[in-house]
């Protein structure tokens, strides 16, 4: 791959990051804070949060098996998705490659940043080869997006294909592992030392049950994390989010229990769904949801909405004609869904 400096936008490489008050005294102790124009009353909410989330990163490092210096934290994964465009892609010149169908925010951020987005279709079984992805690249391809397990299809992208891309692609490979806690594969975040062009995304929204606090993470080399920290807003993760995440990370065994229950329910619900007359096919999944092709996705979706049950109609997505994406809920929620569908 090219050196990070060669991939980075020159203006970003030269950028002098904003120096906030809490960064300048970092590493020294203090009890009187008269540096940030804060209100001295209404503690603890009157103080700005740690801009680099050091305590939280130390806990995450232990749980995720990644050094704290290789972790970036953002306002949901969406911030970590947007930043690579701003760091590496010259608007109107560079392009990115992504599998299709996949998570829609990759394309939204490309459009916002005026970067050409090149979707590469999966096959009928939602698989893809490295050669097909690499064939869509040219000298101006800076990023490649691979969601695995993929959303909305639920399947893992072939590991050998990803590894070949990591070896052959001259730009940055971003693997979104938002659903990896529900899969049996080894996460790519453990491969950072072998691949300086790798960014791996993860989130507190799925297995950790913390979608409301909006905390996403990126794992990458120190050089890439340094660029993320240079470009991000100074206080991008608020104090309430940091505190809730710290509390959640202190009980990882609760998450293990949730994941185990969800995976058991996933098997049960998928088997029951496959037996429904409306079901044409249930696709394999390694996520906390599954994709199913049905007789009339829009009609079934409307029927469920009328009964207060919301699933995701993906029929307008490429390769997902008449498909519904169904998240695994509690046992009672899943039963309510199945009971309603059995009455169709």
mmCIF file of C-alpha atoms in Angstrom, residues 36-320:
data_model
loop_
_atom_site.group_PDB
_atom_site.id
_atom_site.type_symbol
_atom_site.label_atom_id
_atom_site.label_comp_id
_atom_site.label_asym_id
_atom_site.label_seq_id
_atom_site.Cartn_x
_atom_site.Cartn_y
_atom_site.Cartn_z
ATOM 1 C CA UNK A 36 -12.027 27.072 29.536
ATOM 2 C CA UNK A 37 -14.571 29.827 30.292
ATOM 3 C CA UNK A 38 -16.797 27.308 32.046
ATOM 4 C CA UNK A 39 -19.475 28.189 34.588
ATOM 5 C CA UNK A 40 -18.081 27.306 38.052
ATOM 6 C CA UNK A 41 -21.519 26.104 39.209
ATOM 7 C CA UNK A 42 -23.719 23.069 38.409
ATOM 8 C CA UNK A 43 -21.042 20.415 38.904
ATOM 9 C CA UNK A 44 -20.220 18.001 37.316
ATOM 10 C CA UNK A 45 -22.064 19.058 34.150
ATOM 11 C CA UNK A 46 -20.356 22.449 33.992
ATOM 12 C CA UNK A 47 -17.008 20.951 32.900
ATOM 13 C CA UNK A 48 -16.014 19.921 29.391
ATOM 14 C CA UNK A 49 -15.463 16.159 28.973
ATOM 15 C CA UNK A 50 -12.137 14.478 28.337
ATOM 16 C CA UNK A 51 -11.537 15.193 24.625
ATOM 17 C CA UNK A 52 -9.640 11.913 24.146
ATOM 18 C CA UNK A 53 -11.792 9.738 26.453
ATOM 19 C CA UNK A 54 -8.738 8.208 28.146
ATOM 20 C CA UNK A 55 -10.473 6.314 30.962
ATOM 21 C CA UNK A 56 -13.025 4.856 28.569
ATOM 22 C CA UNK A 57 -10.359 3.824 26.062
ATOM 23 C CA UNK A 58 -8.407 1.966 28.732
ATOM 24 C CA UNK A 59 -11.480 -0.102 29.582
ATOM 25 C CA UNK A 60 -12.238 -0.704 25.915
ATOM 26 C CA UNK A 61 -8.664 -1.779 25.281
ATOM 27 C CA UNK A 62 -9.022 -4.563 27.842
ATOM 28 C CA UNK A 63 -12.387 -5.728 26.496
ATOM 29 C CA UNK A 64 -11.569 -5.453 22.783
ATOM 30 C CA UNK A 65 -7.950 -6.626 22.936
ATOM 31 C CA UNK A 66 -6.677 -3.498 21.158
ATOM 32 C CA UNK A 67 -4.212 -0.967 22.661
ATOM 33 C CA UNK A 68 -5.804 2.321 23.703
ATOM 34 C CA UNK A 69 -3.523 4.226 21.314
ATOM 35 C CA UNK A 70 -5.167 2.346 18.425
ATOM 36 C CA UNK A 71 -8.730 3.370 19.371
ATOM 37 C CA UNK A 72 -10.790 6.325 18.172
ATOM 38 C CA UNK A 73 -14.172 7.063 19.730
ATOM 39 C CA UNK A 74 -16.878 9.037 17.977
ATOM 40 C CA UNK A 75 -20.474 10.166 18.033
ATOM 41 C CA UNK A 76 -21.804 6.839 16.801
ATOM 42 C CA UNK A 77 -20.119 4.888 14.017
ATOM 43 C CA UNK A 78 -21.408 7.549 11.633
ATOM 44 C CA UNK A 79 -18.668 9.952 12.748
ATOM 45 C CA UNK A 80 -16.030 7.274 12.141
ATOM 46 C CA UNK A 81 -17.570 6.676 8.698
ATOM 47 C CA UNK A 82 -17.495 10.348 7.743
ATOM 48 C CA UNK A 83 -13.943 11.113 8.904
ATOM 49 C CA UNK A 84 -12.084 8.917 6.353
ATOM 50 C CA UNK A 85 -13.755 10.862 3.542
ATOM 51 C CA UNK A 86 -12.631 14.154 5.061
ATOM 52 C CA UNK A 87 -9.107 12.879 5.711
ATOM 53 C CA UNK A 88 -8.278 10.876 2.594
ATOM 54 C CA UNK A 89 -10.610 11.904 -0.258
ATOM 55 C CA UNK A 90 -10.253 15.029 -2.380
ATOM 56 C CA UNK A 91 -13.814 16.150 -3.221
ATOM 57 C CA UNK A 92 -14.634 15.885 -6.905
ATOM 58 C CA UNK A 93 -11.437 13.927 -7.633
ATOM 59 C CA UNK A 94 -11.170 10.763 -5.552
ATOM 60 C CA UNK A 95 -13.564 7.815 -5.324
ATOM 61 C CA UNK A 96 -14.414 4.928 -3.016
ATOM 62 C CA UNK A 97 -15.471 1.333 -3.666
ATOM 63 C CA UNK A 98 -18.043 -0.586 -1.624
ATOM 64 C CA UNK A 99 -19.944 -3.841 -1.743
ATOM 65 C CA UNK A 100 -23.640 -3.608 -2.630
ATOM 66 C CA UNK A 101 -26.090 -3.909 -1.046
ATOM 67 C CA UNK A 102 -24.670 -2.645 2.235
ATOM 68 C CA UNK A 103 -25.127 -0.035 4.982
ATOM 69 C CA UNK A 104 -26.447 3.163 3.418
ATOM 70 C CA UNK A 105 -24.360 5.691 5.378
ATOM 71 C CA UNK A 106 -21.227 4.917 3.356
ATOM 72 C CA UNK A 107 -22.917 6.337 0.267
ATOM 73 C CA UNK A 108 -24.579 9.208 2.134
ATOM 74 C CA UNK A 109 -21.217 10.370 3.465
ATOM 75 C CA UNK A 110 -19.706 10.032 -0.012
ATOM 76 C CA UNK A 111 -22.441 12.281 -1.387
ATOM 77 C CA UNK A 112 -22.049 14.817 1.427
ATOM 78 C CA UNK A 113 -18.300 14.987 0.774
ATOM 79 C CA UNK A 114 -18.691 15.087 -3.040
ATOM 80 C CA UNK A 115 -16.780 11.819 -3.492
ATOM 81 C CA UNK A 116 -17.675 9.328 -6.217
ATOM 82 C CA UNK A 117 -19.191 6.157 -4.752
ATOM 83 C CA UNK A 118 -18.656 2.924 -6.719
ATOM 84 C CA UNK A 119 -20.935 0.054 -5.586
ATOM 85 C CA UNK A 120 -19.868 -3.467 -6.592
ATOM 86 C CA UNK A 121 -22.731 -5.965 -6.655
ATOM 87 C CA UNK A 122 -22.650 -9.102 -4.559
ATOM 88 C CA UNK A 123 -23.765 -12.310 -6.265
ATOM 89 C CA UNK A 124 -27.139 -14.021 -5.732
ATOM 90 C CA UNK A 125 -25.868 -15.548 -2.467
ATOM 91 C CA UNK A 126 -24.495 -12.173 -1.320
ATOM 92 C CA UNK A 127 -20.848 -13.159 -1.833
ATOM 93 C CA UNK A 128 -18.051 -11.367 -3.653
ATOM 94 C CA UNK A 129 -14.483 -11.966 -4.822
ATOM 95 C CA UNK A 130 -11.442 -9.806 -4.201
ATOM 96 C CA UNK A 131 -10.807 -9.533 -7.930
ATOM 97 C CA UNK A 132 -14.241 -8.024 -8.501
ATOM 98 C CA UNK A 133 -13.641 -5.393 -5.827
ATOM 99 C CA UNK A 134 -10.122 -4.615 -7.000
ATOM 100 C CA UNK A 135 -11.356 -4.385 -10.582
ATOM 101 C CA UNK A 136 -13.543 -1.418 -9.646
ATOM 102 C CA UNK A 137 -10.543 0.579 -8.389
ATOM 103 C CA UNK A 138 -8.370 3.088 -10.202
ATOM 104 C CA UNK A 139 -5.572 5.484 -9.276
ATOM 105 C CA UNK A 140 -8.059 7.755 -7.458
ATOM 106 C CA UNK A 141 -9.684 5.064 -5.288
ATOM 107 C CA UNK A 142 -8.817 5.977 -1.701
ATOM 108 C CA UNK A 143 -11.203 3.872 0.389
ATOM 109 C CA UNK A 144 -12.862 0.480 0.212
ATOM 110 C CA UNK A 145 -15.908 -0.286 2.397
ATOM 111 C CA UNK A 146 -16.641 -3.847 3.515
ATOM 112 C CA UNK A 147 -19.382 -4.482 6.082
ATOM 113 C CA UNK A 148 -18.995 -7.961 7.626
ATOM 114 C CA UNK A 149 -21.384 -9.287 8.839
ATOM 115 C CA UNK A 150 -23.077 -7.256 6.157
ATOM 116 C CA UNK A 151 -26.172 -5.109 6.577
ATOM 117 C CA UNK A 152 -28.837 -5.872 5.316
ATOM 118 C CA UNK A 153 -27.820 -9.378 4.187
ATOM 119 C CA UNK A 154 -26.466 -10.638 7.534
ATOM 120 C CA UNK A 155 -23.687 -12.808 6.104
ATOM 121 C CA UNK A 156 -19.944 -12.628 6.621
ATOM 122 C CA UNK A 157 -17.899 -11.561 3.613
ATOM 123 C CA UNK A 158 -15.376 -14.235 2.615
ATOM 124 C CA UNK A 159 -12.281 -13.821 4.792
ATOM 125 C CA UNK A 160 -9.834 -14.851 2.079
ATOM 126 C CA UNK A 161 -11.318 -12.225 -0.229
ATOM 127 C CA UNK A 162 -10.893 -9.539 2.436
ATOM 128 C CA UNK A 163 -7.314 -10.606 3.158
ATOM 129 C CA UNK A 164 -6.453 -10.464 -0.545
ATOM 130 C CA UNK A 165 -7.915 -6.965 -0.764
ATOM 131 C CA UNK A 166 -5.848 -5.911 2.243
ATOM 132 C CA UNK A 167 -2.708 -7.173 0.526
ATOM 133 C CA UNK A 168 -3.425 -5.802 -2.958
ATOM 134 C CA UNK A 169 -5.355 -2.540 -2.521
ATOM 135 C CA UNK A 170 -3.255 0.633 -2.476
ATOM 136 C CA UNK A 171 -5.677 2.616 -0.328
ATOM 137 C CA UNK A 172 -7.482 2.266 3.005
ATOM 138 C CA UNK A 173 -9.695 -0.756 3.674
ATOM 139 C CA UNK A 174 -12.500 -0.111 6.167
ATOM 140 C CA UNK A 175 -14.197 -3.175 7.649
ATOM 141 C CA UNK A 176 -17.376 -2.389 9.540
ATOM 142 C CA UNK A 177 -17.799 -5.037 12.234
ATOM 143 C CA UNK A 178 -20.836 -3.545 13.958
ATOM 144 C CA UNK A 179 -22.395 -7.028 14.220
ATOM 145 C CA UNK A 180 -19.230 -9.051 14.858
ATOM 146 C CA UNK A 181 -20.246 -9.900 18.443
ATOM 147 C CA UNK A 182 -22.987 -12.119 17.013
ATOM 148 C CA UNK A 183 -20.617 -13.931 14.612
ATOM 149 C CA UNK A 184 -18.241 -16.815 15.178
ATOM 150 C CA UNK A 185 -15.383 -15.370 13.097
ATOM 151 C CA UNK A 186 -12.232 -13.781 14.516
ATOM 152 C CA UNK A 187 -12.655 -9.972 14.342
ATOM 153 C CA UNK A 188 -10.315 -8.132 12.005
ATOM 154 C CA UNK A 189 -9.429 -5.651 14.758
ATOM 155 C CA UNK A 190 -6.905 -8.263 15.921
ATOM 156 C CA UNK A 191 -5.089 -7.997 12.564
ATOM 157 C CA UNK A 192 -4.114 -4.312 12.800
ATOM 158 C CA UNK A 193 -0.409 -5.021 13.270
ATOM 159 C CA UNK A 194 -0.301 -6.851 9.931
ATOM 160 C CA UNK A 195 -2.231 -4.255 7.939
ATOM 161 C CA UNK A 196 -1.324 -0.548 8.270
ATOM 162 C CA UNK A 197 -4.054 0.273 5.708
ATOM 163 C CA UNK A 198 -6.839 -1.254 7.835
ATOM 164 C CA UNK A 199 -9.572 0.549 9.773
ATOM 165 C CA UNK A 200 -12.080 -1.569 11.702
ATOM 166 C CA UNK A 201 -15.340 -0.077 12.953
ATOM 167 C CA UNK A 202 -17.361 -1.236 15.934
ATOM 168 C CA UNK A 203 -20.155 0.176 18.075
ATOM 169 C CA UNK A 204 -21.840 0.134 21.468
ATOM 170 C CA UNK A 205 -25.254 0.151 19.759
ATOM 171 C CA UNK A 206 -25.705 -3.550 18.989
ATOM 172 C CA UNK A 207 -24.433 -6.262 21.343
ATOM 173 C CA UNK A 208 -23.878 -3.759 24.152
ATOM 174 C CA UNK A 209 -27.463 -2.484 24.033
ATOM 175 C CA UNK A 210 -26.398 1.167 24.140
ATOM 176 C CA UNK A 211 -27.769 2.640 20.916
ATOM 177 C CA UNK A 212 -29.120 5.664 22.808
ATOM 178 C CA UNK A 213 -25.692 6.891 23.966
ATOM 179 C CA UNK A 214 -24.291 7.134 20.393
ATOM 180 C CA UNK A 215 -20.799 5.719 20.815
ATOM 181 C CA UNK A 216 -18.912 4.307 17.863
ATOM 182 C CA UNK A 217 -15.303 3.225 17.648
ATOM 183 C CA UNK A 218 -12.583 2.810 15.068
ATOM 184 C CA UNK A 219 -9.496 0.644 15.467
ATOM 185 C CA UNK A 220 -6.476 1.485 13.338
ATOM 186 C CA UNK A 221 -2.756 2.264 13.313
ATOM 187 C CA UNK A 222 -1.446 5.095 15.492
ATOM 188 C CA UNK A 223 -0.905 7.209 12.373
ATOM 189 C CA UNK A 224 -4.524 6.868 11.261
ATOM 190 C CA UNK A 225 -5.876 7.414 14.776
ATOM 191 C CA UNK A 226 -3.735 10.553 14.969
ATOM 192 C CA UNK A 227 -5.391 11.868 11.817
ATOM 193 C CA UNK A 228 -8.846 11.063 13.198
ATOM 194 C CA UNK A 229 -8.046 12.980 16.400
ATOM 195 C CA UNK A 230 -6.686 15.909 14.389
ATOM 196 C CA UNK A 231 -9.865 16.311 12.325
ATOM 197 C CA UNK A 232 -12.605 15.441 14.835
ATOM 198 C CA UNK A 233 -14.443 18.092 16.815
ATOM 199 C CA UNK A 234 -12.642 18.725 20.139
ATOM 200 C CA UNK A 235 -15.338 17.380 22.489
ATOM 201 C CA UNK A 236 -17.043 14.914 20.177
ATOM 202 C CA UNK A 237 -18.085 12.411 22.888
ATOM 203 C CA UNK A 238 -20.012 13.989 25.746
ATOM 204 C CA UNK A 239 -19.478 13.228 29.422
ATOM 205 C CA UNK A 240 -22.811 11.423 29.861
ATOM 206 C CA UNK A 241 -21.978 9.042 27.012
ATOM 207 C CA UNK A 242 -18.510 8.391 28.401
ATOM 208 C CA UNK A 243 -19.868 7.642 31.873
ATOM 209 C CA UNK A 244 -22.609 5.300 30.638
ATOM 210 C CA UNK A 245 -20.130 3.436 28.429
ATOM 211 C CA UNK A 246 -17.694 3.052 31.323
ATOM 212 C CA UNK A 247 -20.469 1.617 33.495
ATOM 213 C CA UNK A 248 -21.500 -0.807 30.735
ATOM 214 C CA UNK A 249 -17.935 -2.007 30.153
ATOM 215 C CA UNK A 250 -17.580 -2.941 33.804
ATOM 216 C CA UNK A 251 -20.086 -5.784 33.267
ATOM 217 C CA UNK A 252 -19.123 -7.505 29.992
ATOM 218 C CA UNK A 253 -20.630 -10.784 31.200
ATOM 219 C CA UNK A 254 -24.121 -9.279 30.894
ATOM 220 C CA UNK A 255 -23.382 -8.641 27.223
ATOM 221 C CA UNK A 256 -22.194 -12.211 26.754
ATOM 222 C CA UNK A 257 -25.516 -13.393 28.194
ATOM 223 C CA UNK A 258 -27.543 -11.111 25.909
ATOM 224 C CA UNK A 259 -25.608 -12.251 22.853
ATOM 225 C CA UNK A 260 -26.102 -15.911 23.749
ATOM 226 C CA UNK A 261 -29.864 -15.449 24.178
ATOM 227 C CA UNK A 262 -30.162 -13.489 20.928
ATOM 228 C CA UNK A 263 -28.266 -16.147 18.982
ATOM 229 C CA UNK A 264 -30.519 -18.887 20.392
ATOM 230 C CA UNK A 265 -33.608 -16.878 19.504
ATOM 231 C CA UNK A 266 -32.176 -16.173 16.060
ATOM 232 C CA UNK A 267 -32.020 -19.885 15.291
ATOM 233 C CA UNK A 268 -35.533 -20.506 16.609
ATOM 234 C CA UNK A 269 -37.165 -17.563 14.833
ATOM 235 C CA UNK A 270 -35.450 -18.248 11.511
ATOM 236 C CA UNK A 271 -36.608 -21.854 11.555
ATOM 237 C CA UNK A 272 -40.168 -20.818 12.383
ATOM 238 C CA UNK A 273 -40.141 -18.070 9.761
ATOM 239 C CA UNK A 274 -38.969 -20.494 7.071
ATOM 240 C CA UNK A 275 -42.104 -22.607 7.720
ATOM 241 C CA UNK A 276 -44.495 -19.721 7.085
ATOM 242 C CA UNK A 277 -46.461 -19.828 3.800
ATOM 243 C CA UNK A 278 -45.379 -16.232 3.066
ATOM 244 C CA UNK A 279 -41.671 -17.140 3.195
ATOM 245 C CA UNK A 280 -39.739 -17.910 0.020
ATOM 246 C CA UNK A 281 -36.244 -17.948 1.506
ATOM 247 C CA UNK A 282 -34.410 -17.153 4.726
ATOM 248 C CA UNK A 283 -30.806 -16.107 4.146
ATOM 249 C CA UNK A 284 -27.946 -17.265 6.411
ATOM 250 C CA UNK A 285 -26.881 -14.670 8.967
ATOM 251 C CA UNK A 286 -24.167 -13.979 11.546
ATOM 252 C CA UNK A 287 -25.842 -10.826 12.880
ATOM 253 C CA UNK A 288 -28.679 -10.056 15.292
ATOM 254 C CA UNK A 289 -31.091 -9.928 12.352
ATOM 255 C CA UNK A 290 -31.931 -11.972 9.290
ATOM 256 C CA UNK A 291 -33.061 -11.210 5.764
ATOM 257 C CA UNK A 292 -36.001 -13.110 4.290
ATOM 258 C CA UNK A 293 -37.554 -13.075 0.838
ATOM 259 C CA UNK A 294 -41.350 -13.145 1.079
ATOM 260 C CA UNK A 295 -44.365 -13.232 -1.208
ATOM 261 C CA UNK A 296 -45.218 -9.513 -0.878
ATOM 262 C CA UNK A 297 -42.810 -7.451 1.221
ATOM 263 C CA UNK A 298 -44.785 -4.200 1.102
ATOM 264 C CA UNK A 299 -48.116 -5.853 1.860
ATOM 265 C CA UNK A 300 -46.687 -7.865 4.757
ATOM 266 C CA UNK A 301 -44.862 -4.801 6.085
ATOM 267 C CA UNK A 302 -48.099 -2.776 6.058
ATOM 268 C CA UNK A 303 -49.985 -5.640 7.701
ATOM 269 C CA UNK A 304 -47.448 -5.748 10.550
ATOM 270 C CA UNK A 305 -47.425 -1.966 10.989
ATOM 271 C CA UNK A 306 -51.201 -2.031 11.443
ATOM 272 C CA UNK A 307 -50.595 -4.427 14.345
ATOM 273 C CA UNK A 308 -47.881 -2.316 15.941
ATOM 274 C CA UNK A 309 -45.004 -4.527 14.770
ATOM 275 C CA UNK A 310 -42.200 -2.800 12.874
ATOM 276 C CA UNK A 311 -39.711 -4.649 10.685
ATOM 277 C CA UNK A 312 -37.583 -3.201 7.849
ATOM 278 C CA UNK A 313 -38.808 -3.394 4.272
ATOM 279 C CA UNK A 314 -35.688 -3.685 2.090
ATOM 280 C CA UNK A 315 -37.460 -4.379 -1.203
ATOM 281 C CA UNK A 316 -36.168 -1.157 -2.795
ATOM 282 C CA UNK A 317 -32.544 -2.082 -2.055
ATOM 283 C CA UNK A 318 -30.419 -3.623 -4.809
ATOM 284 C CA UNK A 319 -30.690 -7.464 -4.858
ATOM 285 C CA UNK A 320 -33.309 -7.386 -2.081
#
